[in-house]
CSV table of C-alpha atoms in Angstrom, one decimal:
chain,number,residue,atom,x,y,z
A,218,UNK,CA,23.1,11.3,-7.1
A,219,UNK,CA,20.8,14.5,-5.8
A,220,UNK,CA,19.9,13.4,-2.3
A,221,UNK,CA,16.4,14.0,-3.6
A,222,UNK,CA,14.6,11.9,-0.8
A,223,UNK,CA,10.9,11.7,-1.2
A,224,UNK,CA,9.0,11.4,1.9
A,225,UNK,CA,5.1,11.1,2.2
A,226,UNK,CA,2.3,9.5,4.2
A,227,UNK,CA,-0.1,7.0,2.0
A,228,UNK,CA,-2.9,4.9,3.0
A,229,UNK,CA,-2.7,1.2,3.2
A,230,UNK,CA,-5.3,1.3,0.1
A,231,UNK,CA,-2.3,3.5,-1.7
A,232,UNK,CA,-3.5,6.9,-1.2
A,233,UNK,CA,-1.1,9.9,-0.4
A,234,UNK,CA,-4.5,12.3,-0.4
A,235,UNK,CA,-8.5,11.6,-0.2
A,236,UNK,CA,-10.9,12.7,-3.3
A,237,UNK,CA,-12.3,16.0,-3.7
A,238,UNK,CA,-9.4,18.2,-2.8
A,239,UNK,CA,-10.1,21.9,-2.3
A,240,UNK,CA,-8.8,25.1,-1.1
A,241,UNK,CA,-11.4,24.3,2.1
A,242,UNK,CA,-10.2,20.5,2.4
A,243,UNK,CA,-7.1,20.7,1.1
A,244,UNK,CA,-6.2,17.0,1.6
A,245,UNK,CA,-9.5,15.6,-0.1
A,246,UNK,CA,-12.4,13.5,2.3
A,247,UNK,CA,-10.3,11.7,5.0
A,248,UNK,CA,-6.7,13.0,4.0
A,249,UNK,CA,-6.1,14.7,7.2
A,250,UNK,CA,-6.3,10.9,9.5
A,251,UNK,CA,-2.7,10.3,7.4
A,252,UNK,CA,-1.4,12.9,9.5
A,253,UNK,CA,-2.4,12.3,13.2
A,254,UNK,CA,0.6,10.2,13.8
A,255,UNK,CA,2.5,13.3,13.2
A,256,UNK,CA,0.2,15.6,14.7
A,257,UNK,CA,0.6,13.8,17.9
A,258,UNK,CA,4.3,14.2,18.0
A,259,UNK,CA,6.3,16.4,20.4
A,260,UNK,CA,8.9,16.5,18.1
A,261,UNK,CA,6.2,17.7,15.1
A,262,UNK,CA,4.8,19.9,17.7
A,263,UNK,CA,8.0,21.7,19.1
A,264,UNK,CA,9.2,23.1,15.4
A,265,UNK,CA,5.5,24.0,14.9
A,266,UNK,CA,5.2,26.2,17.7
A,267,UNK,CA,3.0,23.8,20.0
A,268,UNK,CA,3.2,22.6,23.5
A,269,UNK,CA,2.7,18.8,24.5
A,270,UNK,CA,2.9,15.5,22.3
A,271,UNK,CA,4.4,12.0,22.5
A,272,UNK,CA,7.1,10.3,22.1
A,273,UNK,CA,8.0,7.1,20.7
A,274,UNK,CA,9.5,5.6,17.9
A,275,UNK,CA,8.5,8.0,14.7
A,276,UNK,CA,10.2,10.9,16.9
A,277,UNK,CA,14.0,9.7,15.9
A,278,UNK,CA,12.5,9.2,12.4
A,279,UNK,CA,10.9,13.1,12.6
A,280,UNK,CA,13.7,14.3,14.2
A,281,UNK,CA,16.3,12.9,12.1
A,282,UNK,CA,14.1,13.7,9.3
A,283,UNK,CA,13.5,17.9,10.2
A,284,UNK,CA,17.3,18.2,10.7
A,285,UNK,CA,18.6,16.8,7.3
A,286,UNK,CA,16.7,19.0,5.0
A,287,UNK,CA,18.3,21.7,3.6
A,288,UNK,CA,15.5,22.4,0.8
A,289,UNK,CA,12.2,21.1,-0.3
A,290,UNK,CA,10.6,20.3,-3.3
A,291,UNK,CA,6.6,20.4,-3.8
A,292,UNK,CA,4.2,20.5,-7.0
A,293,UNK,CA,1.5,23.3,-7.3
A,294,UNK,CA,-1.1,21.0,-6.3
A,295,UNK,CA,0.5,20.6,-2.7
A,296,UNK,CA,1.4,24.8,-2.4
A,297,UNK,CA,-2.3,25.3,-2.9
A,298,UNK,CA,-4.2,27.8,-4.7
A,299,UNK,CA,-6.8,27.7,-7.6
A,300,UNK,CA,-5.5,25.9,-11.1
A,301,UNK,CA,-3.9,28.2,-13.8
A,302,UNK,CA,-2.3,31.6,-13.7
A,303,UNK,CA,-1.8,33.0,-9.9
A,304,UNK,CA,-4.3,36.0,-8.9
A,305,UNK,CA,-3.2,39.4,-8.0
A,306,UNK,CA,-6.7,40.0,-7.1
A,307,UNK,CA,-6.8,36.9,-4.7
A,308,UNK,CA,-3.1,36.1,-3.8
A,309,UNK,CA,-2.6,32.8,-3.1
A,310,UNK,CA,0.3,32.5,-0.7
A,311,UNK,CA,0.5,28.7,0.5
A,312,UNK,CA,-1.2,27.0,3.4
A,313,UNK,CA,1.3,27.4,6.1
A,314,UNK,CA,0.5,31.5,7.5
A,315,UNK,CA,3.4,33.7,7.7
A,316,UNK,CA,5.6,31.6,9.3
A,317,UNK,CA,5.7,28.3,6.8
A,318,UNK,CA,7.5,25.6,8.6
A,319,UNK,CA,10.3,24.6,6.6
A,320,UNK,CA,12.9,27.3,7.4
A,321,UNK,CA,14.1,26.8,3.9
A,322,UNK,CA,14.1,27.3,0.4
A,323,UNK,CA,11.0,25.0,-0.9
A,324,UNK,CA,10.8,25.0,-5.0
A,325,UNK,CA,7.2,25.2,-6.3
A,326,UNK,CA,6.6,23.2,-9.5
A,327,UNK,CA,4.0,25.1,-11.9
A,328,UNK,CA,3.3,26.1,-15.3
A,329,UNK,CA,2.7,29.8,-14.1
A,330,UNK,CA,5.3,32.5,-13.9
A,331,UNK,CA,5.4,33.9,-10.6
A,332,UNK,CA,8.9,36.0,-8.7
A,333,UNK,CA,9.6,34.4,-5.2
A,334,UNK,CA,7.5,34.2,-2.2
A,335,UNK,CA,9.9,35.2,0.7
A,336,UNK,CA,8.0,34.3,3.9
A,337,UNK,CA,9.1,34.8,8.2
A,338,UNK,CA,11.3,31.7,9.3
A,339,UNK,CA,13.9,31.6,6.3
A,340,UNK,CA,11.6,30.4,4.0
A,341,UNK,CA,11.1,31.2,0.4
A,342,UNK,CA,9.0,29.8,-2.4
A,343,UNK,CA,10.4,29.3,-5.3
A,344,UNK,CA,8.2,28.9,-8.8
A,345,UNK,CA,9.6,27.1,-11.1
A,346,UNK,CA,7.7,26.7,-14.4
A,347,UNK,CA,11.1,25.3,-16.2
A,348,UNK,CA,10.3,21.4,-15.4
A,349,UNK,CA,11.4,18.9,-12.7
A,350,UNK,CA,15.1,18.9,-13.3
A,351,UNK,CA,15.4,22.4,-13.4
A,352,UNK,CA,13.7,22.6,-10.1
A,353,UNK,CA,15.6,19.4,-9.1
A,354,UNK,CA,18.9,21.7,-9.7
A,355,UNK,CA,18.1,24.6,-7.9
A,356,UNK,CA,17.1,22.9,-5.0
A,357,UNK,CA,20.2,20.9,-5.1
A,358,UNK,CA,22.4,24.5,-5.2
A,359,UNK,CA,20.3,25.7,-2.2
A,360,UNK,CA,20.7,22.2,-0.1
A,361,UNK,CA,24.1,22.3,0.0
A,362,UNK,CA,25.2,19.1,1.7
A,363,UNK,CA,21.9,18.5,3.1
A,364,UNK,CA,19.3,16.5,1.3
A,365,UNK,CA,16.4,17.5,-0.8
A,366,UNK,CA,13.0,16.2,0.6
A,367,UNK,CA,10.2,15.8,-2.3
A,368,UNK,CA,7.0,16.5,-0.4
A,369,UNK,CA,4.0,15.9,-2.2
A,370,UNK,CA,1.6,15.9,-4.0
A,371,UNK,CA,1.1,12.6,-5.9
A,372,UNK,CA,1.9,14.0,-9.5
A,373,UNK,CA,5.0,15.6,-8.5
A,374,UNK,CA,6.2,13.0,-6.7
A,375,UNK,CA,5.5,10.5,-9.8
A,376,UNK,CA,7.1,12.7,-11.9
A,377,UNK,CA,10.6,12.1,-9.9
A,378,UNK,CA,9.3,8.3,-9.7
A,379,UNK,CA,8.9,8.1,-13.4
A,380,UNK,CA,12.3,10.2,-14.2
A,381,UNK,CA,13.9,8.1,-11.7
A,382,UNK,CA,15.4,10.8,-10.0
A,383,UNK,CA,14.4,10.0,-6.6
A,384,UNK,CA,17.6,8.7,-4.1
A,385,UNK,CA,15.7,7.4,-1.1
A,386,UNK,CA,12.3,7.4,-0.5
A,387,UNK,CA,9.9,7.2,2.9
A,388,UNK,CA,6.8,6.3,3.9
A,389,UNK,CA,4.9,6.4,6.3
A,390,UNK,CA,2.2,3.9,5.9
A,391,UNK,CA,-1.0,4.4,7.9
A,392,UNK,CA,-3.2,1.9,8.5
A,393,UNK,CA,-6.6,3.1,7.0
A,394,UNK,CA,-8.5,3.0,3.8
A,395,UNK,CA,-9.7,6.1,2.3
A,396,UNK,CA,-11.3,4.3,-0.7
A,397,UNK,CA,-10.7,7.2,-3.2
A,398,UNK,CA,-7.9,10.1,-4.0
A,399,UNK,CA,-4.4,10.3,-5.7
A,400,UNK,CA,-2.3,7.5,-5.7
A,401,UNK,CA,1.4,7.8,-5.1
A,402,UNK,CA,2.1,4.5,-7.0
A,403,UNK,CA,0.2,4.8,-10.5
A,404,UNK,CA,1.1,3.6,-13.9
A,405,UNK,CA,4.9,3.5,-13.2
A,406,UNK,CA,5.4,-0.4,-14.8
A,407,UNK,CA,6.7,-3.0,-14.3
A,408,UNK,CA,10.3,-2.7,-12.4
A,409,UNK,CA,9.6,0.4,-11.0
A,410,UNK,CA,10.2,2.5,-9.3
A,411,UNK,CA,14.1,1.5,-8.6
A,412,UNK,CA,14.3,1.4,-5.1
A,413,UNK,CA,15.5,-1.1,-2.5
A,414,UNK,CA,13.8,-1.7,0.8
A,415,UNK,CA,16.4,-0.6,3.9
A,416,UNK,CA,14.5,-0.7,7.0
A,417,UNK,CA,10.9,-0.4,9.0
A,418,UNK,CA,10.2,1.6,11.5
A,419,UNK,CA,7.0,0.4,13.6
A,420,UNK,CA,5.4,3.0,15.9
A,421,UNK,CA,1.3,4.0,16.9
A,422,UNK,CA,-0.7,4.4,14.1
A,423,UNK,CA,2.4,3.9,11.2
A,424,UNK,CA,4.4,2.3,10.0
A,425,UNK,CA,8.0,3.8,8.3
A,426,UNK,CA,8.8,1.9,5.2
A,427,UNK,CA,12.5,3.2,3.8
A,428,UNK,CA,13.7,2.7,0.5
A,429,UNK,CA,17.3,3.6,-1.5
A,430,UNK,CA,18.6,3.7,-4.9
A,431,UNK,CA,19.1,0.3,-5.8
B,90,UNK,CA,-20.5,-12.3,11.5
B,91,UNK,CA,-19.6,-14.9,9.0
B,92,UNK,CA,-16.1,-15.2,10.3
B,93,UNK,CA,-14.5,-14.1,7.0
B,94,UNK,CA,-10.9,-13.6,7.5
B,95,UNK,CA,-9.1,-12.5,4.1
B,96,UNK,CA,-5.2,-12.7,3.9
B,97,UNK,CA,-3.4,-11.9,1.0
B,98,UNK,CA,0.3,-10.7,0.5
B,99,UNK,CA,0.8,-6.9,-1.4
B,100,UNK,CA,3.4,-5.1,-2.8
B,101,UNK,CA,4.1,-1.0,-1.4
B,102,UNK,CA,2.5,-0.4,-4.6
B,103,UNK,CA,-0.8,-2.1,-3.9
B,104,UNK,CA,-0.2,-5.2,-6.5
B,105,UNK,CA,-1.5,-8.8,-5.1
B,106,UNK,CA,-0.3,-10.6,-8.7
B,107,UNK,CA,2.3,-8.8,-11.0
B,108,UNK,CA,1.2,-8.0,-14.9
B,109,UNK,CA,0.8,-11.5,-17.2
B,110,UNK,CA,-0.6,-13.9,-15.3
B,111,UNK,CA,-0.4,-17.2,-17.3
B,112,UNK,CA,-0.4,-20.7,-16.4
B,113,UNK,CA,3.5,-20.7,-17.0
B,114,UNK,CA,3.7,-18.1,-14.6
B,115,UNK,CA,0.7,-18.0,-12.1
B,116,UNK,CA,1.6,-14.9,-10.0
B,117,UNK,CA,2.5,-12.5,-13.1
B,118,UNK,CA,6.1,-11.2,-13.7
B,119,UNK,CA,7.2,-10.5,-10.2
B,120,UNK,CA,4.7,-11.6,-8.2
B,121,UNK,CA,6.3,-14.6,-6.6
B,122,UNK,CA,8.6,-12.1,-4.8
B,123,UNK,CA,5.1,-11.6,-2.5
B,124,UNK,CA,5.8,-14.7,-0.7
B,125,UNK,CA,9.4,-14.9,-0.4
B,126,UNK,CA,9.1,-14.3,3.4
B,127,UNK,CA,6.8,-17.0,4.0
B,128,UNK,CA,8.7,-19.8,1.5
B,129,UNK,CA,11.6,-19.0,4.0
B,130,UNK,CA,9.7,-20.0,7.3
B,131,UNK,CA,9.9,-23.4,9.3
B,132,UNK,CA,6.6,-22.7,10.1
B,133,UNK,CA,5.1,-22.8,6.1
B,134,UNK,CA,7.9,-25.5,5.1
B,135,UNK,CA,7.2,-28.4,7.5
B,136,UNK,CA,3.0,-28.2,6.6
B,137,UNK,CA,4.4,-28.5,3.4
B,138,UNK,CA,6.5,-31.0,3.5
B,139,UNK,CA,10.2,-29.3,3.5
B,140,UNK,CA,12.6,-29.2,5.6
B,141,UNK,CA,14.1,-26.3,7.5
B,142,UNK,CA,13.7,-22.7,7.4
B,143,UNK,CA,13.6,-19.6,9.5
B,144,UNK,CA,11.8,-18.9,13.1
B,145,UNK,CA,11.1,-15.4,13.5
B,146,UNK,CA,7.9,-13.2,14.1
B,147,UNK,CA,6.3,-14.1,11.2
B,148,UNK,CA,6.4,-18.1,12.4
B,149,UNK,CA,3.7,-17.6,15.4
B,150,UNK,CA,1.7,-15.6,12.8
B,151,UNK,CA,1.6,-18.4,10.5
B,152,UNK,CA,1.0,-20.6,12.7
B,153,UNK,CA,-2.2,-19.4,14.1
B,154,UNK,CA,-3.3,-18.7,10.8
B,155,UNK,CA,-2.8,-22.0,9.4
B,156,UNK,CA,-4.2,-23.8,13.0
B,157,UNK,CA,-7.6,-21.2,12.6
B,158,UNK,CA,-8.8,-22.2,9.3
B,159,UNK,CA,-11.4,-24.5,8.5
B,160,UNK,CA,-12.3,-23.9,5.2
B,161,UNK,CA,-10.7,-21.5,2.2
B,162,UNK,CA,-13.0,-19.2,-0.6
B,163,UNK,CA,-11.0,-18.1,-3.6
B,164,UNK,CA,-11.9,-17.2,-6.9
B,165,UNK,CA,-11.2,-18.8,-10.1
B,166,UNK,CA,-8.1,-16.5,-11.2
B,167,UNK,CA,-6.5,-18.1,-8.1
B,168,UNK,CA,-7.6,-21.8,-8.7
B,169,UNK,CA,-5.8,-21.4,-12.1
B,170,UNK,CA,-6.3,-23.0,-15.6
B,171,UNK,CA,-7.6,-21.1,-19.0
B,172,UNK,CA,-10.9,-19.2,-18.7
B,173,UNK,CA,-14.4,-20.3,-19.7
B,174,UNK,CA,-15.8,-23.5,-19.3
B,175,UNK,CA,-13.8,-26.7,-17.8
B,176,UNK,CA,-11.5,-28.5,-19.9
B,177,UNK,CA,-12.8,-32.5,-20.1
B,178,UNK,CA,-9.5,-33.2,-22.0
B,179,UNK,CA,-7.0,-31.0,-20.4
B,180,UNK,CA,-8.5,-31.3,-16.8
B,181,UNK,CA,-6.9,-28.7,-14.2
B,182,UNK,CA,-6.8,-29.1,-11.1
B,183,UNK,CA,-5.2,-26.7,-9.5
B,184,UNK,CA,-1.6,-25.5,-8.9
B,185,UNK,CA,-0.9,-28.0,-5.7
B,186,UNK,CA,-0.5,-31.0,-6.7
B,187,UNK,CA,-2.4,-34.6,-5.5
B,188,UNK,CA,-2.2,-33.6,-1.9
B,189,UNK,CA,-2.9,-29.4,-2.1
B,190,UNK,CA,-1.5,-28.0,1.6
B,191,UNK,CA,-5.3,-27.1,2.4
B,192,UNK,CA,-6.3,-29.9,4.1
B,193,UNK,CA,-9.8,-28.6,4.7
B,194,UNK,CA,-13.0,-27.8,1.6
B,195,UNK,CA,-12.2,-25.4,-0.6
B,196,UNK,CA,-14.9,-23.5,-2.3
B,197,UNK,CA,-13.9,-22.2,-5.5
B,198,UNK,CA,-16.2,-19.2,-7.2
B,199,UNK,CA,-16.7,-19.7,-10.5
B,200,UNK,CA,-19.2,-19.2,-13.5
B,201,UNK,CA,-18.7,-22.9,-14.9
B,202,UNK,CA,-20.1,-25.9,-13.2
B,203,UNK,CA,-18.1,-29.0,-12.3
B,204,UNK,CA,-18.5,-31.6,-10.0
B,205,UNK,CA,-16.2,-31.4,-6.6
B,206,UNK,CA,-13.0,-32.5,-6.8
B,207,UNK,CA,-11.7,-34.5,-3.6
B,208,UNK,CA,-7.7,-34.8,-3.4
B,209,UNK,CA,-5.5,-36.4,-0.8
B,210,UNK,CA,-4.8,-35.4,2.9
B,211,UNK,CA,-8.6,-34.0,3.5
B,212,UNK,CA,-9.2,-31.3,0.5
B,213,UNK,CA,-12.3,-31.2,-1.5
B,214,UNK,CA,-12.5,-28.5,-3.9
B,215,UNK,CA,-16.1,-27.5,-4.7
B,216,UNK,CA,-16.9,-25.1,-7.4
B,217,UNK,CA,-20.3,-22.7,-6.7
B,218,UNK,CA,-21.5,-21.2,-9.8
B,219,UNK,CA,-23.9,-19.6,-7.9
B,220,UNK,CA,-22.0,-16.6,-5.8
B,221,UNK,CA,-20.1,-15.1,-3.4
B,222,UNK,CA,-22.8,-15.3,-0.7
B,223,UNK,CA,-23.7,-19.1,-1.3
B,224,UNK,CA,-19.9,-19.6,-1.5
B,225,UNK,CA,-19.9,-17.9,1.9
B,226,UNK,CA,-22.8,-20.0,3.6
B,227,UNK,CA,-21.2,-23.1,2.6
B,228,UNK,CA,-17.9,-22.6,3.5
B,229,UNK,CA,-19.2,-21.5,6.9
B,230,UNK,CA,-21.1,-25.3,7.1
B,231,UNK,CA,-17.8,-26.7,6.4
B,232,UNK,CA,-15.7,-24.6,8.8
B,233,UNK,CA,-17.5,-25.3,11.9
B,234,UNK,CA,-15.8,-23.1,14.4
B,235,UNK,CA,-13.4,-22.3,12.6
B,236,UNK,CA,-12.8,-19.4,10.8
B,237,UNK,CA,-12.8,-18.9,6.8
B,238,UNK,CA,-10.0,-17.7,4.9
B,239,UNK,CA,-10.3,-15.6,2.0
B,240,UNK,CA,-7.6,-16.0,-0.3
B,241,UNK,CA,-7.4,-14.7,-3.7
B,242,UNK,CA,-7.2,-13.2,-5.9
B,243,UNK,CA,-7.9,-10.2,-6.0
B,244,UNK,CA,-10.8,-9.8,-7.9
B,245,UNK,CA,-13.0,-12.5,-5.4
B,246,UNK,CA,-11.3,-10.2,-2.4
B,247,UNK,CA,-12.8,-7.4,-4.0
B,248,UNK,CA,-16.3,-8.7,-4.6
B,249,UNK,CA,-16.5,-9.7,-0.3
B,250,UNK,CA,-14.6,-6.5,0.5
B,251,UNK,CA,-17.1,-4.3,-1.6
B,252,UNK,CA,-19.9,-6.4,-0.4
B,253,UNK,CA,-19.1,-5.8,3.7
B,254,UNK,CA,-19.1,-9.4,4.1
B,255,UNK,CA,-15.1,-9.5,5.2
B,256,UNK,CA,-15.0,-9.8,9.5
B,257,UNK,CA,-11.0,-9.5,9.4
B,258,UNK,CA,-7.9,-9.1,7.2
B,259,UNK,CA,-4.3,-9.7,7.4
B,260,UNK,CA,-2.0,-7.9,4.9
B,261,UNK,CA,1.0,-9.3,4.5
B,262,UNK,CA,2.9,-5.6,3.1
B,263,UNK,CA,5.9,-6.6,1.7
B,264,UNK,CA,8.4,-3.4,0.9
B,265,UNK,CA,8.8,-4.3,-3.0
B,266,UNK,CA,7.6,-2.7,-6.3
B,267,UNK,CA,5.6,-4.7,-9.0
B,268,UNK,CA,5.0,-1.6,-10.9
B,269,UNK,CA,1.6,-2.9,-12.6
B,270,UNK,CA,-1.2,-6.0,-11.9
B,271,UNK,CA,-4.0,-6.9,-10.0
B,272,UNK,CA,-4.7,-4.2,-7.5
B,273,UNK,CA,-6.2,-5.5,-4.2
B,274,UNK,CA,-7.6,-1.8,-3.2
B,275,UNK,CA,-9.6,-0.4,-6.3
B,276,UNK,CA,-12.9,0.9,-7.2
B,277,UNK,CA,-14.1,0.7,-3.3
B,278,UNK,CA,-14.9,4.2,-2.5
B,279,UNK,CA,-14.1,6.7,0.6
B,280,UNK,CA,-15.1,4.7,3.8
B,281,UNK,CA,-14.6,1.4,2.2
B,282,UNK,CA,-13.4,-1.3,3.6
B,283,UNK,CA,-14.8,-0.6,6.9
B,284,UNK,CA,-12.3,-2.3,8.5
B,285,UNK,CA,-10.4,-0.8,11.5
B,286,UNK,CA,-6.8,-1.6,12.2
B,287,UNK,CA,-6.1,-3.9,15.2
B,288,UNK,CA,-2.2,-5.0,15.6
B,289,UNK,CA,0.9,-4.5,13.5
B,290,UNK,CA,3.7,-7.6,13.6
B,291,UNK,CA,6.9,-6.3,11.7
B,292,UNK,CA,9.1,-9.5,10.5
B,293,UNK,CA,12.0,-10.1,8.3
B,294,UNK,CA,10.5,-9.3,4.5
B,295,UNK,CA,7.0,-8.5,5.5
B,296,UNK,CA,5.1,-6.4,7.6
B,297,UNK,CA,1.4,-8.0,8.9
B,298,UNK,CA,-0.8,-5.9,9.1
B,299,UNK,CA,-4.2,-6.6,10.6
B,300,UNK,CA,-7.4,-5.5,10.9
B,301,UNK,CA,-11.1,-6.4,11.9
B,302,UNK,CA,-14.9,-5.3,11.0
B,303,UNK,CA,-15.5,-1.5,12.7
């Protein structure tokens, strides 16, 4: 048990980003609409350093969520970046600015050696090029007895899927198609992945679907 | 505006039949898990001739499905029996019985021509060799006012959904894994199905999901 917890917004068509992903559209052709429901959120907004937004029934689920974190797991493809070794001509230092919002220690999956990334706010980027249980270990040191949230993209988080090292698991399921992108759920087989439905959340424009260990 | 409603149950992981489909087991490994939900209501039971069962919000969904129909489209995966032309000495006819729970013309897409087959209680079943459009046109004949239910499997949902001609959808999401299948959602392409949510109805086992033409 590693309180790894992935969390993650797909499409109803099973998409967790759209097609075409790039450093200029870095959630592919429609990926940011799996978002909005966040975006919209007073209790997003307030840790992100903006005025206004709503409340309603994903702000418990937000809130609960932001507060139980103690570290943060994410594959290369999620930190960003051109593919292969990291540039010292063009340094590639995540999308977030210098104040990354997960006050934190986040663990960065990648075949490239690279030392830590030590941001404003508390957090740092770790890269770990040592595989997923490795990272899954060092996170767990730096959580303490807080969980681990696994945040994206779609191949790290089937990785954990696969290895079945994920301990709870949410998503937030948002009601549009976008046709084309990474799948979350892809080639893990029959029986998989082992997790047990616990509750749904309903609110505007998602729908919170949470799974544990079975 | 054909009045084309599809409604199909899928798994979290986009499955609407698990892996190994046969006529010993119809749904593929897992798949009769999809419909658990519904087998437990009062509201499928009595149409079918059972006694009791469950009334919660799933049972006024039902209901006004069932009480909207007037004629069904499904494809021959769903109709059942071995592939390729119709079997004089093994006839099959269907998965339901002498007195199928339809109760209205069913038009079955096929590539094999046989004659209509007329059951008890008011179901015909009427096999079009010659597409999903002339499938469509008939089926709307038949259902007067009412609307058309698409309803399986998923490779007939696919051909409407691709072709635009499906006016709404209800997706019965139910929080289980089948871990491989038939995908309902596959091969469309970004801004397909362009179908815009309308209402969510959360119930015990199943989350409906619906949504109509943009």
């Amino acid at each position: 048990m590693s309180n790894l917890k992935l969390v993650i917004a797909m499409s109803l068509d099973g998409y967790v980003a759209g097609p075409s992903q790039s450093v200029e559209n870095p959630l592919g052709i429609g990926g940011e609409a799996l978002h909005e429901w966040a975006f919209a959120l007073e209790a997003w907004r307030a840790p992100h350093g903006l005025s206004g937004g709503e409340v309603n029934p994903s702000s418990k689920v937000m809130e609960d969520r932001l507060a139980s974190v103690g570290a943060t797991i994410m594959g290369r493809n999620m930190f960003g970046g051109r593919p292969g070794p990291w540039s010292e001509q063009e340094p590639w230092n995540g999308w977030w600015g210098e104040d990354p919002p997960f006050h934190h220690p986040v663990f960065v999956l990648t075949h490239h050696p690279r030392e830590p990334l030590v941001c404003e706010g508390g957090t740092t980027f770790t890269f770990v090029t040592d595989g997923i249980e490795s990272a899954l270990a060092q996170a767990r040191d730096a959580a303490g007895d807080k969980k681990i949230s696994l945040a994206g993209g779609a191949e790290a988080c089937r990785e954990y899927l696969a290895a079945g090292l994920v301990d709870e698991m949410s998503i937030d399921l948002v009601p549009i198609f976008l046709g084309d992108g990474e799948r979350l759920f892809d080639g893990l087989g029959v029986g998989n992945p082992k997790l047990a439905h616990v509750r749904t959340i309903d609110a505007p424009g998602v729908t919170h679907l949470e799974f544990a260990r079975r």
